[in-house]
Short mmCIF file of C-alpha atoms and ligand atoms in Angstrom, two decimals:
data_model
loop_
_atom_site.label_atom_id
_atom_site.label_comp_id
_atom_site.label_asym_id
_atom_site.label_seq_id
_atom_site.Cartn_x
_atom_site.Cartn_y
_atom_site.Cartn_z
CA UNK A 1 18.35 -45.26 28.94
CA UNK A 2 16.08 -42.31 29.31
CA UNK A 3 18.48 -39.84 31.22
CA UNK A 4 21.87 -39.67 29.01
CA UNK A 5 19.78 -39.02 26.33
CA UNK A 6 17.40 -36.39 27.83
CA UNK A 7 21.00 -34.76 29.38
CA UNK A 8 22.02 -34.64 25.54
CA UNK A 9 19.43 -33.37 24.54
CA UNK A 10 19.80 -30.34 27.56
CA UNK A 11 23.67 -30.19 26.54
CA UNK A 12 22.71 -29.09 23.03
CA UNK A 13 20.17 -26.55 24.33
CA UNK A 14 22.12 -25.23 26.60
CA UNK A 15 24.75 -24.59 23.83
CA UNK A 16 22.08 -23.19 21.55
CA UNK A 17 20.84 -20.78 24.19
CA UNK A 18 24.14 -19.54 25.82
CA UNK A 19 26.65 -19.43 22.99
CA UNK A 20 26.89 -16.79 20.51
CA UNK A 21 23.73 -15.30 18.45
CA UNK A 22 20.24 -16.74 19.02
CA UNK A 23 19.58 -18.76 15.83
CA UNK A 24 15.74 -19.73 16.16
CA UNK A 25 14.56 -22.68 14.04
CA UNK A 26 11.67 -21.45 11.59
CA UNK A 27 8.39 -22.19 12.06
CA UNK A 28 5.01 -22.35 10.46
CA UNK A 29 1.34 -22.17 12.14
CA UNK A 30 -1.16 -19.33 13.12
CA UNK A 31 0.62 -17.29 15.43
CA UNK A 32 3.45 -17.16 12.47
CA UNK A 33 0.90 -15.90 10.18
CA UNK A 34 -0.36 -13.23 12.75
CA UNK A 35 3.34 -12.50 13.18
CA UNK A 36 4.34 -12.03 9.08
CA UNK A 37 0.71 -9.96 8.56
CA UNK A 38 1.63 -7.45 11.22
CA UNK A 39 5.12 -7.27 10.09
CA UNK A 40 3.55 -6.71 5.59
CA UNK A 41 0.84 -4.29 7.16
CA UNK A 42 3.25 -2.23 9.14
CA UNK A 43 6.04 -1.84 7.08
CA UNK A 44 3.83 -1.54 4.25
CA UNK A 45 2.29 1.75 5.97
CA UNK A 46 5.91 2.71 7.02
CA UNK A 47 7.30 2.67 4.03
CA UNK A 48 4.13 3.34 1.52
CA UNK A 49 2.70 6.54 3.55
CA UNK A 50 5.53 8.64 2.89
CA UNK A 51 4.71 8.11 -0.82
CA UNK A 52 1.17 9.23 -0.96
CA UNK A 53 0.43 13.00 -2.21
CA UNK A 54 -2.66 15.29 -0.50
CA UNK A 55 -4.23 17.90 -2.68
CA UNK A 56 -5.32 21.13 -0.17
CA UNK A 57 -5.58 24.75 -1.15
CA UNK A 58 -5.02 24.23 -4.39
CA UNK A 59 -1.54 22.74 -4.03
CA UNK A 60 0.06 19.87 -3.48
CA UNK A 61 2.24 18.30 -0.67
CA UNK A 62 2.58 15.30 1.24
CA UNK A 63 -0.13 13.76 3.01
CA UNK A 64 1.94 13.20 6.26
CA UNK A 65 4.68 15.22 6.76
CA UNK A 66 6.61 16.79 10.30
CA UNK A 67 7.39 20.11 9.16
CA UNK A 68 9.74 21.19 12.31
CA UNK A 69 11.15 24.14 10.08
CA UNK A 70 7.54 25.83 10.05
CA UNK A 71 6.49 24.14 13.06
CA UNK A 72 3.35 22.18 11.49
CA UNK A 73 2.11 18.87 11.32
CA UNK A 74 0.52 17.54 8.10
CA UNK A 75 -1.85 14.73 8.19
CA UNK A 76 -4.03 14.45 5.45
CA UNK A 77 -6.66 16.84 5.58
CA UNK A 78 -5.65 18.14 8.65
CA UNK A 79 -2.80 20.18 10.03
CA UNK A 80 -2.07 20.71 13.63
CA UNK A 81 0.56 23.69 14.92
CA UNK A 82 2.21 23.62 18.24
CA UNK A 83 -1.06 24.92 19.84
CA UNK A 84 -2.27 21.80 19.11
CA UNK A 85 0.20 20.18 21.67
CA UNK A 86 -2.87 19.19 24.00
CA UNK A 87 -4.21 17.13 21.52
CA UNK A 88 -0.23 15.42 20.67
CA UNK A 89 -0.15 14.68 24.26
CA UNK A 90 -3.62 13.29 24.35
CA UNK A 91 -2.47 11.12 21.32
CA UNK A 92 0.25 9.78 23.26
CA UNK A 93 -1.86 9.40 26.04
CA UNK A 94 -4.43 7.30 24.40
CA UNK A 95 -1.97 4.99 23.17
CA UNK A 96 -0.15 4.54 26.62
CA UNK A 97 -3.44 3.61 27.96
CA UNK A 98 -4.06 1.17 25.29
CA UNK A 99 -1.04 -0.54 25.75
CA UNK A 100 -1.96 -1.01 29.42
CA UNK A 101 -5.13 -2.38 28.31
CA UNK A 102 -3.68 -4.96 26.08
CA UNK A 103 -0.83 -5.49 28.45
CA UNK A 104 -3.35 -6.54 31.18
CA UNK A 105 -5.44 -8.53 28.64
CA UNK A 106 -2.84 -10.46 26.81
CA UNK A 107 0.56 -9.53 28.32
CA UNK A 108 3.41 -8.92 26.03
CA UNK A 109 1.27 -9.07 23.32
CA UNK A 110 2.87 -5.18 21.44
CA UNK A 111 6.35 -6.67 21.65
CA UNK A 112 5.54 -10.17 19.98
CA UNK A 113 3.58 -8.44 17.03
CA UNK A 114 3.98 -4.66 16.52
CA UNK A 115 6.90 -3.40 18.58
CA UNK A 116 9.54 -1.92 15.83
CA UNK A 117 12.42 -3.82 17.53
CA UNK A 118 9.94 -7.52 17.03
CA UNK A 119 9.17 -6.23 13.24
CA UNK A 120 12.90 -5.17 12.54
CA UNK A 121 14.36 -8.60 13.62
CA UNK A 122 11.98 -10.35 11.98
CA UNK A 123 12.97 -8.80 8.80
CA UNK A 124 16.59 -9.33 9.13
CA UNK A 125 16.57 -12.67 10.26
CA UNK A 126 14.50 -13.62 7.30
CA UNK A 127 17.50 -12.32 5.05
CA UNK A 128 19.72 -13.84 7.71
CA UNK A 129 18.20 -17.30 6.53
CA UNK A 130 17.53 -16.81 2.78
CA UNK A 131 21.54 -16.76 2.73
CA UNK A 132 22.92 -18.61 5.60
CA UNK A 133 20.77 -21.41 5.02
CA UNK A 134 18.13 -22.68 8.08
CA UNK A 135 19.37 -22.49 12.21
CA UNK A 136 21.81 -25.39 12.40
CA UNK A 137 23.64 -24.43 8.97
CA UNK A 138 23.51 -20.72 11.15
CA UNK A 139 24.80 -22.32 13.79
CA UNK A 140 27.59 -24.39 12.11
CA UNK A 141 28.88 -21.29 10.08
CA UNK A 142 29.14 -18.79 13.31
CA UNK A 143 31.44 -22.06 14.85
CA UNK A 144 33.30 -22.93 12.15
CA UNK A 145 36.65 -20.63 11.11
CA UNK A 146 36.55 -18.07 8.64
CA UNK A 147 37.03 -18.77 5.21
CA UNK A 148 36.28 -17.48 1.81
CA UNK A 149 33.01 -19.37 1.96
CA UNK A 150 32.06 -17.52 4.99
CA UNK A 151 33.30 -13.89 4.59
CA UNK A 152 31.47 -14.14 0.97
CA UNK A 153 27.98 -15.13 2.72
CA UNK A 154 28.26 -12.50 5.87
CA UNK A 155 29.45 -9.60 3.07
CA UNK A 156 26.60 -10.82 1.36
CA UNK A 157 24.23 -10.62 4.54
CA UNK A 158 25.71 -7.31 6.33
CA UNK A 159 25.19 -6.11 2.54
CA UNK A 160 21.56 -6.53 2.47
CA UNK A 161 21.06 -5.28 6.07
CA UNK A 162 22.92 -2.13 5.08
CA UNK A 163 20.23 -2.07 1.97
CA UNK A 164 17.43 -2.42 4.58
CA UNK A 165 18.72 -0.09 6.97
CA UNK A 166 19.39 2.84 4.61
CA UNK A 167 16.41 2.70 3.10
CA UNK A 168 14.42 2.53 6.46
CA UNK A 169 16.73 5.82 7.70
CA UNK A 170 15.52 7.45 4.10
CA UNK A 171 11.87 6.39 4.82
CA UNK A 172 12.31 7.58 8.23
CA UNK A 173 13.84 11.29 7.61
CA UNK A 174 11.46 11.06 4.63
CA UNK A 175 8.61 12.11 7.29
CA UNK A 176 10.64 15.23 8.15
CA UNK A 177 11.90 16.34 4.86
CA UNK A 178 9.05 15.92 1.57
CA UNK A 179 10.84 12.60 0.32
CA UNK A 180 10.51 13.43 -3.20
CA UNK A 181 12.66 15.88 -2.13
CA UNK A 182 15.09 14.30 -0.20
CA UNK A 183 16.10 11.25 -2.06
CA UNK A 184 17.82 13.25 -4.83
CA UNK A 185 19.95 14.62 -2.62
CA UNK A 186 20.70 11.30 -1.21
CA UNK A 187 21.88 9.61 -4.56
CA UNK A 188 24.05 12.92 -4.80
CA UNK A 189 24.80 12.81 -1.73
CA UNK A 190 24.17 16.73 -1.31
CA UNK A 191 21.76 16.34 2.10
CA UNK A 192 21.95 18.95 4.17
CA UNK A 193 23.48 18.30 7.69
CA UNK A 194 20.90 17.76 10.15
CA UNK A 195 19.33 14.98 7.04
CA UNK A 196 22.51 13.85 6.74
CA UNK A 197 22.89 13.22 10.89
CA UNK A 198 19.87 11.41 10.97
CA UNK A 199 19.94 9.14 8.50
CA UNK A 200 23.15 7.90 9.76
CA UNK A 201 21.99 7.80 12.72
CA UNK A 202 18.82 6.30 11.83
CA UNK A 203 20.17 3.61 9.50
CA UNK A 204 22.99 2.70 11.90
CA UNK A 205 20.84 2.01 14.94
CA UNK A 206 18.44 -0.19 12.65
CA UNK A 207 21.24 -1.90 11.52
CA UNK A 208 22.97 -2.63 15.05
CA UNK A 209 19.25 -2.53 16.76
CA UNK A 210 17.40 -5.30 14.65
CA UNK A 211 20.70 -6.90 12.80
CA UNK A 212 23.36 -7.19 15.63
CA UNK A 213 21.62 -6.92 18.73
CA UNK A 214 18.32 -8.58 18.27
CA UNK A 215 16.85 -10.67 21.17
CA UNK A 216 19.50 -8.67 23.38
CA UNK A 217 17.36 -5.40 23.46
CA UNK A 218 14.33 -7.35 24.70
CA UNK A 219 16.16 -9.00 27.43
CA UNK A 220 18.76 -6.38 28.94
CA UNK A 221 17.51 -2.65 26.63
CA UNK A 222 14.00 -2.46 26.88
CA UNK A 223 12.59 -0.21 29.89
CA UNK A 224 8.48 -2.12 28.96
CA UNK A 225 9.78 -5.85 30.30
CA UNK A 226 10.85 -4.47 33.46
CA UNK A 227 7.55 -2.88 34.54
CA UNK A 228 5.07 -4.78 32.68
CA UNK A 229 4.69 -7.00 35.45
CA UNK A 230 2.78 -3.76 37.24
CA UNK A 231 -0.13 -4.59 34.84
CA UNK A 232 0.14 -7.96 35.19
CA UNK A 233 -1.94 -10.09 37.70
CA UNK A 234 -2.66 -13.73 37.99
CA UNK A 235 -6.40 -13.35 35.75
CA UNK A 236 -3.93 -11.97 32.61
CA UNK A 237 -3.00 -14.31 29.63
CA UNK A 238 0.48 -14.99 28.56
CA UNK A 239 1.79 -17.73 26.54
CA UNK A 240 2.41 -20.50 29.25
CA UNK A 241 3.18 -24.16 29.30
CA UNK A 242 0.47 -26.49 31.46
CA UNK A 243 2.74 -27.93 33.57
CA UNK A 244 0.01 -29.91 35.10
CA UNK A 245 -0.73 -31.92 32.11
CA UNK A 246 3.33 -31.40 30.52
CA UNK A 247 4.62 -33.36 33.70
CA UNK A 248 6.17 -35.37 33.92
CA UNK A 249 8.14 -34.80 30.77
CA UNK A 250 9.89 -37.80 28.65
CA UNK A 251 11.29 -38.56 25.58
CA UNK A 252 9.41 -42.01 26.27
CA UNK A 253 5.64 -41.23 26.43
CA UNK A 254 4.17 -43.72 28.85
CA UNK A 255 0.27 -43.38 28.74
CA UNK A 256 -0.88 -42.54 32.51
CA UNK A 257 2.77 -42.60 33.58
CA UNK A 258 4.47 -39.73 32.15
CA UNK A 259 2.74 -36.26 31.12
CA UNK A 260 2.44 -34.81 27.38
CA UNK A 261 6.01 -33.23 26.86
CA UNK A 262 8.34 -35.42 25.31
CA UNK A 263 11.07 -33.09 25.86
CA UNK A 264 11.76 -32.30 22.10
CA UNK A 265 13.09 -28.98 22.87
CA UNK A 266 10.99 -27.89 19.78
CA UNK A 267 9.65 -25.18 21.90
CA UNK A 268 13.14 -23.57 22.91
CA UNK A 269 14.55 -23.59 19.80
CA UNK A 270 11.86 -21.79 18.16
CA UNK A 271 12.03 -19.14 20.62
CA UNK A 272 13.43 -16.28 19.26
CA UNK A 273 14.73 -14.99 22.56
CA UNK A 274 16.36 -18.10 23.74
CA UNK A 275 13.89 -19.14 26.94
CA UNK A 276 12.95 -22.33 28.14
CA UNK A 277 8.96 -21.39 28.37
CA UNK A 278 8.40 -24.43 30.26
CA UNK A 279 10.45 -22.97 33.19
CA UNK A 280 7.57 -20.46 33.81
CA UNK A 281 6.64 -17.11 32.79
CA UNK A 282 10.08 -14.89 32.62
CA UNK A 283 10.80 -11.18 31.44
CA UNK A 284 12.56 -12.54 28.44
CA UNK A 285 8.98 -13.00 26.86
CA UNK A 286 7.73 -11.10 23.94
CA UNK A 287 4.60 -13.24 23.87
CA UNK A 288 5.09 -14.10 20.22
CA UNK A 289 3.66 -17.38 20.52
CA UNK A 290 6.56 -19.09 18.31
CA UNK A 291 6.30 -21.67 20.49
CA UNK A 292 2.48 -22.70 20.72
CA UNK A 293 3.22 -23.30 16.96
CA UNK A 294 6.05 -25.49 17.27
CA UNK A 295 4.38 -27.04 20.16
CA UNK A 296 0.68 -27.62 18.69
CA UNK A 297 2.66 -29.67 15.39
CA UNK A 298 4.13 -32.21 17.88
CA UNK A 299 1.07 -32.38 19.58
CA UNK A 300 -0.73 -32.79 16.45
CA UNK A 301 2.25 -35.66 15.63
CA UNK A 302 1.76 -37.62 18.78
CA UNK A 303 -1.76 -37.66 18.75
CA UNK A 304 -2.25 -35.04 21.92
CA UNK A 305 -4.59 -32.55 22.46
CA UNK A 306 -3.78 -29.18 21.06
CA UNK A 307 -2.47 -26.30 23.82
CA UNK A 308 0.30 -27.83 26.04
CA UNK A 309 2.02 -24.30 25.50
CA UNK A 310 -0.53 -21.87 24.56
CA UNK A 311 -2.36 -18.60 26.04
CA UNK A 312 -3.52 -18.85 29.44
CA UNK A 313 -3.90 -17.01 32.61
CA UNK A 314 -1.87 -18.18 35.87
CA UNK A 315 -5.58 -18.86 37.02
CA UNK A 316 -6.76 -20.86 34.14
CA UNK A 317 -3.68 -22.88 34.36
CA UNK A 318 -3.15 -23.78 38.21
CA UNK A 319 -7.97 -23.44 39.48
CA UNK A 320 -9.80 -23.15 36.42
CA UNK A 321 -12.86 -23.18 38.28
CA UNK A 322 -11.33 -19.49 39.89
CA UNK A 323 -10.35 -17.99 36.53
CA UNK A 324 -12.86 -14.94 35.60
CA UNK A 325 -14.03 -13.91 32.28
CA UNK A 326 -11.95 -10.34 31.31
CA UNK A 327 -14.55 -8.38 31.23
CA UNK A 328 -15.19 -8.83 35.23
CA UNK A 329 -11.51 -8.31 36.11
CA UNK A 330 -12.19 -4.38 37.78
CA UNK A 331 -8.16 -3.60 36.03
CA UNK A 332 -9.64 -4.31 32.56
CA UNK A 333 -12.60 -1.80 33.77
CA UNK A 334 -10.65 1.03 34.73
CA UNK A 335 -8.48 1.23 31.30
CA UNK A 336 -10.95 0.85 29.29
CA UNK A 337 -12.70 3.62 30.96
CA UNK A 338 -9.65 5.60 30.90
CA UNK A 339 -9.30 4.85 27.10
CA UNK A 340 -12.66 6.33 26.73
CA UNK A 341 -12.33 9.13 28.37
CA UNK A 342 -8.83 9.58 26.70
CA UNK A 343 -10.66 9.34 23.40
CA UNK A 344 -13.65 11.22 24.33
CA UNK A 345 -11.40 13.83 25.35
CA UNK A 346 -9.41 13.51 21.96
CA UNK A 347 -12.46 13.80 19.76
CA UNK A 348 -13.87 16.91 21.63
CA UNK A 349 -10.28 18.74 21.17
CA UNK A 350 -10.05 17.74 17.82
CA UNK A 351 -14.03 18.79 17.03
CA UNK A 352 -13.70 21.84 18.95
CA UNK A 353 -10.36 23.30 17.98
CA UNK A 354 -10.03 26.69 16.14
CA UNK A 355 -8.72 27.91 13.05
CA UNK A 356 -8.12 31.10 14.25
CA UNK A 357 -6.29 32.79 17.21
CA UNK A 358 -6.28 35.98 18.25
CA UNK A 359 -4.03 38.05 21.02
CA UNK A 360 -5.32 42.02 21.97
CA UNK A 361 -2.38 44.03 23.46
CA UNK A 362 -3.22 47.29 24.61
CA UNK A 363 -1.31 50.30 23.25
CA UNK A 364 1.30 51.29 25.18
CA UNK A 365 2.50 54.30 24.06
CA UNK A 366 -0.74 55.86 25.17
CA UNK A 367 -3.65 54.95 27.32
CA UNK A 368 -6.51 57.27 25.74
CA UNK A 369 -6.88 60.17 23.41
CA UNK A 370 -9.81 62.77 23.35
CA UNK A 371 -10.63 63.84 19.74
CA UNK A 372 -11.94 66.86 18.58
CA UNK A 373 -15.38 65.64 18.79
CA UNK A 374 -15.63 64.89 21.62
CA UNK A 375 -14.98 61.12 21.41
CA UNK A 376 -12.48 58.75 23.53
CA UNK A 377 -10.37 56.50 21.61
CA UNK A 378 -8.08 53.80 22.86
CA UNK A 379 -5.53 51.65 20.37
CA UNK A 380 -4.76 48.00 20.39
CA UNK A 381 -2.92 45.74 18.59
CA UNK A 382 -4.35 42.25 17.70
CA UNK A 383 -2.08 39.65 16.33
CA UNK A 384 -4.29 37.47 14.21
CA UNK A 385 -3.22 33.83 14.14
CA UNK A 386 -4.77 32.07 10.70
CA UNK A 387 -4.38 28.14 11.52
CA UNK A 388 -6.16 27.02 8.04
CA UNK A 389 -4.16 26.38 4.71
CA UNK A 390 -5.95 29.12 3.16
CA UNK A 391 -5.84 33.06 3.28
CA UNK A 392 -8.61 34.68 4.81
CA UNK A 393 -10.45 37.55 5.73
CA UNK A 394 -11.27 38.40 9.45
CA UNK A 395 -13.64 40.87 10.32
CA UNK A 396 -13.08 43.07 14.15
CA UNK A 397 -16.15 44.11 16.15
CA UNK A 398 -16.27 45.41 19.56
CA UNK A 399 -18.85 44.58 21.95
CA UNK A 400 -20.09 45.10 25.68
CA UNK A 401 -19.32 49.05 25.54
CA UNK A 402 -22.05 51.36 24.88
CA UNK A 403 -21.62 53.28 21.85
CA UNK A 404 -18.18 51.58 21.10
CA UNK A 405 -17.13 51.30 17.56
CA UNK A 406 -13.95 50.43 15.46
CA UNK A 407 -12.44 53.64 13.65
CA UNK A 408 -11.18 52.92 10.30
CA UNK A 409 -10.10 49.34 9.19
CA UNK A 410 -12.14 46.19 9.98
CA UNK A 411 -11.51 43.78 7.52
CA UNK A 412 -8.34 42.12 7.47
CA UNK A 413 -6.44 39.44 5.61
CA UNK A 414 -4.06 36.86 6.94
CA UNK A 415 -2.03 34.64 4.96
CA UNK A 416 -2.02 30.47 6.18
CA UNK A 417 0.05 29.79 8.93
CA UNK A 418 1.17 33.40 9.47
CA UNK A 419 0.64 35.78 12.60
CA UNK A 420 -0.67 39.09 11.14
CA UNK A 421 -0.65 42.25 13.47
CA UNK A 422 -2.71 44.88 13.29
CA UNK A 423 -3.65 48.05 14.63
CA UNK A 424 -7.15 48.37 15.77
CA UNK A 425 -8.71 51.83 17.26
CA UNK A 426 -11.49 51.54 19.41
CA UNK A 427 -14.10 55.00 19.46
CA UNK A 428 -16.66 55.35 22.30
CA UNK A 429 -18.49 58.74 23.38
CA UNK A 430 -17.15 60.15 26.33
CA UNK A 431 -19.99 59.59 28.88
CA UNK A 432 -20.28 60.91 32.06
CA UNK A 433 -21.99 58.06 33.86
CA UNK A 434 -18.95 55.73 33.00
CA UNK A 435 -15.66 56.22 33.66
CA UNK A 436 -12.10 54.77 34.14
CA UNK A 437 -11.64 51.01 33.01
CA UNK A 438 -14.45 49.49 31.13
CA UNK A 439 -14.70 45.81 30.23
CA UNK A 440 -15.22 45.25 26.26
CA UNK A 441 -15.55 42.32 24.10
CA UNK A 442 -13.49 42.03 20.67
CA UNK A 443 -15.16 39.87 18.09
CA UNK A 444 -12.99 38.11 15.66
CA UNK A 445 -14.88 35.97 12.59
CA UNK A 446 -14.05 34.58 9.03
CA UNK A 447 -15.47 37.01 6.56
CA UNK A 448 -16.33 33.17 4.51
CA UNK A 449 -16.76 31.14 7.14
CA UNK A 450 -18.89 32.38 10.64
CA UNK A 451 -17.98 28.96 12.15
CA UNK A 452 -14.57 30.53 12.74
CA UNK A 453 -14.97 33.00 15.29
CA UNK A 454 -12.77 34.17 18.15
CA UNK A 455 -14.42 36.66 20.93
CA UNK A 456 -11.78 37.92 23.20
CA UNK A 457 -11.88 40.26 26.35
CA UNK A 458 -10.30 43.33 26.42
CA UNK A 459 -10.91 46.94 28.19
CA UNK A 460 -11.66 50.53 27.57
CA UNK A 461 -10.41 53.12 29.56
CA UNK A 462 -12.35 56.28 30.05
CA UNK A 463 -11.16 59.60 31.99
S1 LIG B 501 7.58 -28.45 22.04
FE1 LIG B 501 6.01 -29.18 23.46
S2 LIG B 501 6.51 -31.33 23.67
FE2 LIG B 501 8.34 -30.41 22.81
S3 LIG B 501 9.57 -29.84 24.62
FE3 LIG B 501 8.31 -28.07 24.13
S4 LIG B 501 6.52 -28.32 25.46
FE4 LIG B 501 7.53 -30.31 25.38
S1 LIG B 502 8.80 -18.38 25.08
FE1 LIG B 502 7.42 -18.64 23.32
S2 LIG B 502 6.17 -16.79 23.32
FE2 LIG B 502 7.93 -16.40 24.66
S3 LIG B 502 9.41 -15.41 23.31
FE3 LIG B 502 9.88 -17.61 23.30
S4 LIG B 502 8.73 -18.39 21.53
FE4 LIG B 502 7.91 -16.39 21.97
#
């Protein structure tokens, strides 16, 4: 009696997994909760940063902002310019390494709970089910023929999404262009054209990305699933079924003769990318844990032990007695060294960074002059570079050159964010025990500030 139902029971998976859209049952439990706060604090930072006002130099703007027009990145208190790339690409670096880290730890564990393309589906399938009703009235609609019914709940649906994925594409270019003042020209519909190409763009890929495709750009899209195996090794932890104690499985639980799985097929049609995790790990994976959930409640229901499906290492699973603690695996060591380093590295950019840049040219018209006094002079131009969101005054000094000393002008102002040239004459006696080029030191500091200080080398030339 066993088998024809057990091979129904595989017919109607099978049909749920290979036909049409992926409609994943709901489910409740811990690893849903994880799932739902990482989606409310992600989007709620997404879409609520945007919003928030920073008060420097006495005016106003928005606390994060990408200005590509003047080149400068605002965030919060600080603003970086695209000399400030090393510390961008340490940034970037840092959380590359991290993901490795928690890749090797916990597999898959970014695209189950914070990957955009997890967060985004999870969102849409939620309005997917508030108006299509739960997976098998999903599943019944998408078979059954269009009617007015039907085309009334999917205008309804691709309605919403739209909603969503406008507003995400105005949230979105919102980081590029001060929102306050883009979304007037949105509702007139007066954007300019590189606004207006992203947020189609932007709103159009959310829309197909997260409403259409789904599950499809984990499996076939995603570059991370193919090499995440590389950090991978038997000690990591990825959401597995204990086939030792699962086996073998039956609808007819036989204490001592059959194993814990009774073959519901809970676990599959949870999944929201369609897998069987009880045929081992596979690439398909996000690690969302969807099914330890559904899993634990029929556990709980039979009167089984918690964790047929839950995280475990290939180690903990097939020699427990082999499985090491993380923090002796030498992998785990040498990222999270890395990741210190990286942020070591990070926080000494970022501590030691200047406000001020300065480039000396030489004069080229003409290499030195002899005045009527008797004095050498040689002219340079220094193009002052003021990174703060303030004007300020720099004073020049020279340095290293006997008797050196700046002719007229020392004080200087230069506005935020601006390169200001200016001339500079340099005055030395004309001494007999020195001659041709001379090595000299220009001083730059910040008449309010003697933190901010720039001392670059430069050269005299005698006769
Ligand atoms: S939910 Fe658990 S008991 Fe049901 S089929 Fe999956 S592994 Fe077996
Ligand atoms: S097998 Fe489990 S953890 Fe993996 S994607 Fe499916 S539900 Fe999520």
């Amino acid at each position: 009696m066993d088998r024809p139902v057990s091979k129904v029971r595989e017919a109607k998976l099978e049909l749920y997994r290979k036909k049409g859209n992926i409609h994943a049952k709901e489910v409740t439990g811990r690893f849903n909760t994880l799932r739902w706060g990482m989606v409310w604090l992600t989007q709620t930072i997404f879409y609520g940063l945007c919003w928030i006002n920073w008060e420097s130099a006495g005016s106003v703007r928005q606390a994060v902002l990408f200005d590509i027009a003047h080149e400068k990145l605002y965030l919060f208190g600080l603003v970086l310019w695209p000399q400030d790339a090393l510390l961008l690409a340490l940034v970037l670096i840092i959380a590359a390494t991290a993901l490795f880290l928690v890749t090797a730890l916990a597999g898959r564990l970014f695209c189950g709970f914070a990957c955009p393309q997890t967060v985004y589906t999870s969102i849409f399938t939620w309005i997917e089910a508030r108006i299509e009703g739960d997976h098998l009235a999903r599943l019944r609609l998408d078979a059954g023929p269009m009617s007015l019914r039907k085309l009334l709940i999917k205008t309804a649906k691709h309605s919403l999404w739209a909603i969503v994925a406008i507003w995400t594409a105005v949230t979105f270019v919102g980081y590029f262009t001060p929102i306050r003042e883009l979304l007037p020209t949105v509702v007139a519909l007066k954007t300019g054209p590189w606004e207006a190409f992203w947020l189609i763009f932007y709103a159009a890929f959310t829309y197909v990305q997260a409403g259409l495709a789904r599950e499809a750009v984990c499996q076939h899209m995603c570059p991370y699933s193919r090499f995440q195996g590389v950090m991978f090794d038997p000690a990591t932890s990825n959401v597995a079924y204990d086939r030792q104690r699962g086996e073998p499985r039956s609808n007819r639980r036989q204490a001592g003769q059959t194993g814990d799985c009774i073959d519901c097929g809970i676990c599959v049609q949870v999944c929201p990318t369609g897998i069987d995790i009880r045929d081992g790990l596979q690439y398909q994976c996000i690690n969302c844990g969807l099914c330890i959930d559904a899993c634990d409640q029929v556990m709980e229901k039979i009167g089984a032990p918690l964790g047929l499906i839950r995280f475990a290492s290939e180690t903990a699973l097939v020699a427990p007695e082999k499985h090491r603690p993380w923090y002796t695996r030498p992998r785990i060591g040498a990222y999270a060294a890395l990741l210190l380093i990286f942020c070591g590295m990070g926080v000494w950019t970022l501590e030691h960074r200047s406000l001020l840049l300065v480039d000396v040219l030489r004069d080229r018209g003409a290499l030195l002059r002899e005045t009527a006094e008797g004095e050498i002079e040689n002219a340079y131009t220094l193009k002052l570079m003021n990174l703060s969101e303030v004007p300020r005054d720099f004073i020049v000094r020279v340095a290293g050159m006997p008797g050196a000393r700046i002719v007229g002008e020392e004080r200087f102002t230069a506005e935020p964010g601006s390169i200001r040239p200016v001339s500079v004459t340099v005055a030395a006696p004309s001494d007999s025990s020195l001659s041709g080029i001379q090595p000299m030191l220009f001083s730059i500091q910040a008449a309010d500030d003697r933190s901010i200080e720039v001392v670059e080398k430069s050269s005299f030339i005698l006769p």
